[in-house]
Structure formats: structure tokens, C-alpha cells
Amino acid sequence: MGTIRPVYFTDELKVGMTAFQSKTITETDIILFSAVSTDTNAIHLDEEYAKTTRFGTRIVQGFLTASLISSALANRLPGPGTIFLGQNMRFLAPVHPGDTVTATLTVLDVDYVKNKVRIETVCTVGDKRVVEGEALVLAPPRPKE
């Protein structure tokens, strides 16, 4: 098997570049994420309990929603070989089972010497922002020939 080429090497990145990753969150996603993360909060898994909360129904784990940011960084921009250095985020609105979440990345700054890239990270459901923040990543440098 050959080497997987990143979508973008550091020297190809420019301020303003964008990428998107979308996924519809299924019941299976919620259950598997609960198992892997051990986040078994009843608000995610028990409809009867969730009806008694301020949301009135089950909501998706915040970090399951935000995991689309990691997916977009690893698969879209910069792509394979990207290393997460940091992330700040705010959770703005709940996501519900069956919602389609879109993670949008926008390059804010590129340090071509250190291969560091600052990226705005936003997750939406339709036109509604549900997560927003900023990531700092180490982008893959172009291999020396």
C-alpha cells in the first residue's frame, strides 16, 4: 500500500481556505460513542428521562457532535497526517438524534516555518450554529525530496 498524501501540505495552505464534513447522527452513533467514551448520561440514552429535562427530548453528546471537527481536519483540511495541538469550543445549541451536522473549517493563519495552522471550527445543523471555536493544528510538511 502506498503513502497516503495529505489533502494539503503546509506550503499549500492559504488564509480563507475552507472545507466541510457532514454526517447524520444515528442511534447507533450515539450508542457506540457512549460505549467508547463512557458518556452514558441518561439525557443521551433514555427518552423518558430526557422528557423531564429542559430539552424535552434526548440530545446528542456534545463531543460526538464536535468529533466532526476532528474528522474534517484529518480528512479534508489539512488532511491525513494533521496533528491536533489544541481546540477551544463553545456549545451553542443541542443536536438531536437524526440531525445532520456539518463541520466547517476556515484557515485563519498559517505559520509556514513551524507548520502550525489556526483554523476556525463551526458545526451547524441547517442554518443554526451548534458548536463554534478555533483549532490549532500541526499540518503535514511537504516531504523533502
PDB file of N, CA and C in Angstrom, residues 40-85:
ATOM      1  N   THR A  40     -22.456   7.929  29.448  1.00  0.00           N
ATOM      2  CA  THR A  40     -23.756   7.264  29.432  1.00  0.00           C
ATOM      3  C   THR A  40     -24.826   8.111  30.123  1.00  0.00           C
ATOM      4  N   ASN A  41     -24.652   9.411  30.068  1.00  0.00           N
ATOM      5  CA  ASN A  41     -25.629  10.336  30.627  1.00  0.00           C
ATOM      6  C   ASN A  41     -27.010   9.993  30.075  1.00  0.00           C
ATOM      7  N   ALA A  42     -27.988   9.891  30.959  1.00  0.00           N
ATOM      8  CA  ALA A  42     -29.337   9.493  30.568  1.00  0.00           C
ATOM      9  C   ALA A  42     -29.953  10.444  29.543  1.00  0.00           C
ATOM     10  N   ILE A  43     -29.525  11.684  29.507  1.00  0.00           N
ATOM     11  CA  ILE A  43     -30.092  12.628  28.543  1.00  0.00           C
ATOM     12  C   ILE A  43     -29.778  12.233  27.099  1.00  0.00           C
ATOM     13  N   HIS A  44     -28.760  11.383  26.931  1.00  0.00           N
ATOM     14  CA  HIS A  44     -28.405  10.909  25.598  1.00  0.00           C
ATOM     15  C   HIS A  44     -29.087   9.585  25.253  1.00  0.00           C
ATOM     16  N   LEU A  45     -29.431   8.803  26.261  1.00  0.00           N
ATOM     17  CA  LEU A  45     -29.842   7.418  26.031  1.00  0.00           C
ATOM     18  C   LEU A  45     -31.271   7.075  26.461  1.00  0.00           C
ATOM     19  N   ASP A  46     -31.862   7.854  27.338  1.00  0.00           N
ATOM     20  CA  ASP A  46     -33.151   7.487  27.924  1.00  0.00           C
ATOM     21  C   ASP A  46     -34.193   8.570  27.617  1.00  0.00           C
ATOM     22  N   GLU A  47     -35.077   8.276  26.675  1.00  0.00           N
ATOM     23  CA  GLU A  47     -36.080   9.256  26.243  1.00  0.00           C
ATOM     24  C   GLU A  47     -36.997   9.678  27.387  1.00  0.00           C
ATOM     25  N   GLU A  48     -37.389   8.722  28.233  1.00  0.00           N
ATOM     26  CA  GLU A  48     -38.293   9.070  29.346  1.00  0.00           C
ATOM     27  C   GLU A  48     -37.619  10.062  30.293  1.00  0.00           C
ATOM     28  N   TYR A  49     -36.367   9.811  30.609  1.00  0.00           N
ATOM     29  CA  TYR A  49     -35.632  10.761  31.452  1.00  0.00           C
ATOM     30  C   TYR A  49     -35.493  12.102  30.725  1.00  0.00           C
ATOM     31  N   ALA A  50     -35.113  12.069  29.452  1.00  0.00           N
ATOM     32  CA  ALA A  50     -34.863  13.298  28.690  1.00  0.00           C
ATOM     33  C   ALA A  50     -36.111  14.178  28.613  1.00  0.00           C
ATOM     34  N   LYS A  51     -37.284  13.566  28.628  1.00  0.00           N
ATOM     35  CA  LYS A  51     -38.529  14.344  28.606  1.00  0.00           C
ATOM     36  C   LYS A  51     -38.656  15.244  29.829  1.00  0.00           C
ATOM     37  N   THR A  52     -37.994  14.889  30.933  1.00  0.00           N
ATOM     38  CA  THR A  52     -38.090  15.667  32.172  1.00  0.00           C
ATOM     39  C   THR A  52     -37.066  16.801  32.215  1.00  0.00           C
ATOM     40  N   THR A  53     -36.211  16.916  31.208  1.00  0.00           N
ATOM     41  CA  THR A  53     -35.165  17.936  31.197  1.00  0.00           C
ATOM     42  C   THR A  53     -35.619  19.179  30.438  1.00  0.00           C
ATOM     43  N   ARG A  54     -34.816  20.205  30.489  1.00  0.00           N
ATOM     44  CA  ARG A  54     -35.166  21.447  29.784  1.00  0.00           C
ATOM     45  C   ARG A  54     -35.208  21.280  28.268  1.00  0.00           C
ATOM     46  N   PHE A  55     -34.596  20.207  27.756  1.00  0.00           N
ATOM     47  CA  PHE A  55     -34.620  19.959  26.319  1.00  0.00           C
ATOM     48  C   PHE A  55     -35.881  19.228  25.874  1.00  0.00           C
ATOM     49  N   GLY A  56     -36.505  18.485  26.793  1.00  0.00           N
ATOM     50  CA  GLY A  56     -37.752  17.791  26.485  1.00  0.00           C
ATOM     51  C   GLY A  56     -37.603  16.542  25.650  1.00  0.00           C
ATOM     52  N   THR A  57     -36.377  16.244  25.240  1.00  0.00           N
ATOM     53  CA  THR A  57     -36.093  15.057  24.433  1.00  0.00           C
ATOM     54  C   THR A  57     -34.596  14.778  24.512  1.00  0.00           C
ATOM     55  N   ARG A  58     -34.199  13.635  23.991  1.00  0.00           N
ATOM     56  CA  ARG A  58     -32.775  13.269  24.022  1.00  0.00           C
ATOM     57  C   ARG A  58     -31.943  14.218  23.169  1.00  0.00           C
ATOM     58  N   ILE A  59     -30.697  14.408  23.591  1.00  0.00           N
ATOM     59  CA  ILE A  59     -29.740  15.193  22.819  1.00  0.00           C
ATOM     60  C   ILE A  59     -28.478  14.362  22.599  1.00  0.00           C
ATOM     61  N   VAL A  60     -27.762  14.698  21.561  1.00  0.00           N
ATOM     62  CA  VAL A  60     -26.522  14.017  21.195  1.00  0.00           C
ATOM     63  C   VAL A  60     -25.399  14.546  22.085  1.00  0.00           C
ATOM     64  N   GLN A  61     -24.457  13.666  22.444  1.00  0.00           N
ATOM     65  CA  GLN A  61     -23.296  14.090  23.213  1.00  0.00           C
ATOM     66  C   GLN A  61     -22.586  15.233  22.478  1.00  0.00           C
ATOM     67  N   GLY A  62     -22.208  16.269  23.223  1.00  0.00           N
ATOM     68  CA  GLY A  62     -21.528  17.404  22.614  1.00  0.00           C
ATOM     69  C   GLY A  62     -20.256  17.015  21.898  1.00  0.00           C
ATOM     70  N   PHE A  63     -19.509  16.096  22.499  1.00  0.00           N
ATOM     71  CA  PHE A  63     -18.241  15.720  21.879  1.00  0.00           C
ATOM     72  C   PHE A  63     -18.427  14.776  20.693  1.00  0.00           C
ATOM     73  N   LEU A  64     -19.554  14.114  20.606  1.00  0.00           N
ATOM     74  CA  LEU A  64     -19.852  13.367  19.382  1.00  0.00           C
ATOM     75  C   LEU A  64     -20.069  14.373  18.247  1.00  0.00           C
ATOM     76  N   THR A  65     -20.830  15.407  18.522  1.00  0.00           N
ATOM     77  CA  THR A  65     -21.025  16.466  17.527  1.00  0.00           C
ATOM     78  C   THR A  65     -19.681  17.078  17.139  1.00  0.00           C
ATOM     79  N   ALA A  66     -18.881  17.445  18.130  1.00  0.00           N
ATOM     80  CA  ALA A  66     -17.596  18.108  17.886  1.00  0.00           C
ATOM     81  C   ALA A  66     -16.575  17.185  17.229  1.00  0.00           C
ATOM     82  N   SER A  67     -16.790  15.880  17.314  1.00  0.00           N
ATOM     83  CA  SER A  67     -15.838  14.952  16.688  1.00  0.00           C
ATOM     84  C   SER A  67     -15.811  15.126  15.168  1.00  0.00           C
ATOM     85  N   LEU A  68     -16.844  15.734  14.609  1.00  0.00           N
ATOM     86  CA  LEU A  68     -16.821  16.007  13.169  1.00  0.00           C
ATOM     87  C   LEU A  68     -15.731  17.015  12.813  1.00  0.00           C
ATOM     88  N   ILE A  69     -15.353  17.860  13.782  1.00  0.00           N
ATOM     89  CA  ILE A  69     -14.244  18.791  13.564  1.00  0.00           C
ATOM     90  C   ILE A  69     -12.964  17.998  13.350  1.00  0.00           C
ATOM     91  N   SER A  70     -12.719  17.028  14.219  1.00  0.00           N
ATOM     92  CA  SER A  70     -11.533  16.186  14.082  1.00  0.00           C
ATOM     93  C   SER A  70     -11.535  15.445  12.756  1.00  0.00           C
ATOM     94  N   SER A  71     -12.691  14.937  12.378  1.00  0.00           N
ATOM     95  CA  SER A  71     -12.819  14.232  11.110  1.00  0.00           C
ATOM     96  C   SER A  71     -12.497  15.143   9.933  1.00  0.00           C
ATOM     97  N   ALA A  72     -13.031  16.358   9.965  1.00  0.00           N
ATOM     98  CA  ALA A  72     -12.779  17.301   8.869  1.00  0.00           C
ATOM     99  C   ALA A  72     -11.305  17.675   8.791  1.00  0.00           C
ATOM    100  N   LEU A  73     -10.661  17.870   9.935  1.00  0.00           N
ATOM    101  CA  LEU A  73      -9.231  18.186   9.944  1.00  0.00           C
ATOM    102  C   LEU A  73      -8.412  17.026   9.383  1.00  0.00           C
ATOM    103  N   ALA A  74      -8.746  15.823   9.788  1.00  0.00           N
ATOM    104  CA  ALA A  74      -7.973  14.641   9.377  1.00  0.00           C
ATOM    105  C   ALA A  74      -8.226  14.228   7.934  1.00  0.00           C
ATOM    106  N   ASN A  75      -9.424  14.498   7.439  1.00  0.00           N
ATOM    107  CA  ASN A  75      -9.795  14.003   6.114  1.00  0.00           C
ATOM    108  C   ASN A  75      -9.915  15.068   5.033  1.00  0.00           C
ATOM    109  N   ARG A  76     -10.029  16.329   5.425  1.00  0.00           N
ATOM    110  CA  ARG A  76     -10.302  17.372   4.439  1.00  0.00           C
ATOM    111  C   ARG A  76      -9.256  18.489   4.422  1.00  0.00           C
ATOM    112  N   LEU A  77      -9.001  19.105   5.586  1.00  0.00           N
ATOM    113  CA  LEU A  77      -8.151  20.293   5.630  1.00  0.00           C
ATOM    114  C   LEU A  77      -7.463  20.397   6.975  1.00  0.00           C
ATOM    115  N   PRO A  78      -6.182  20.200   7.091  1.00  0.00           N
ATOM    116  CA  PRO A  78      -5.233  19.929   6.032  1.00  0.00           C
ATOM    117  C   PRO A  78      -5.303  18.513   5.459  1.00  0.00           C
ATOM    118  N   GLY A  79      -5.734  17.512   6.255  1.00  0.00           N
ATOM    119  CA  GLY A  79      -5.854  16.156   5.731  1.00  0.00           C
ATOM    120  C   GLY A  79      -5.014  15.164   6.515  1.00  0.00           C
ATOM    121  N   PRO A  80      -4.839  13.949   5.980  1.00  0.00           N
ATOM    122  CA  PRO A  80      -4.091  12.900   6.677  1.00  0.00           C
ATOM    123  C   PRO A  80      -2.714  13.382   7.120  1.00  0.00           C
ATOM    124  N   GLY A  81      -2.374  13.059   8.356  1.00  0.00           N
ATOM    125  CA  GLY A  81      -1.096  13.478   8.922  1.00  0.00           C
ATOM    126  C   GLY A  81      -1.218  14.702   9.812  1.00  0.00           C
ATOM    127  N   THR A  82      -2.394  15.344   9.823  1.00  0.00           N
ATOM    128  CA  THR A  82      -2.625  16.505  10.674  1.00  0.00           C
ATOM    129  C   THR A  82      -2.634  16.075  12.134  1.00  0.00           C
ATOM    130  N   ILE A  83      -1.995  16.871  12.988  1.00  0.00           N
ATOM    131  CA  ILE A  83      -1.945  16.606  14.427  1.00  0.00           C
ATOM    132  C   ILE A  83      -2.652  17.746  15.154  1.00  0.00           C
ATOM    133  N   PHE A  84      -3.616  17.385  15.992  1.00  0.00           N
ATOM    134  CA  PHE A  84      -4.346  18.344  16.813  1.00  0.00           C
ATOM    135  C   PHE A  84      -3.414  18.847  17.913  1.00  0.00           C
ATOM    136  N   LEU A  85      -3.264  20.149  18.050  1.00  0.00           N
ATOM    137  CA  LEU A  85      -2.489  20.727  19.145  1.00  0.00           C
ATOM    138  C   LEU A  85      -3.392  21.355  20.198  1.00  0.00           C
TER     139      LEU A  85
END
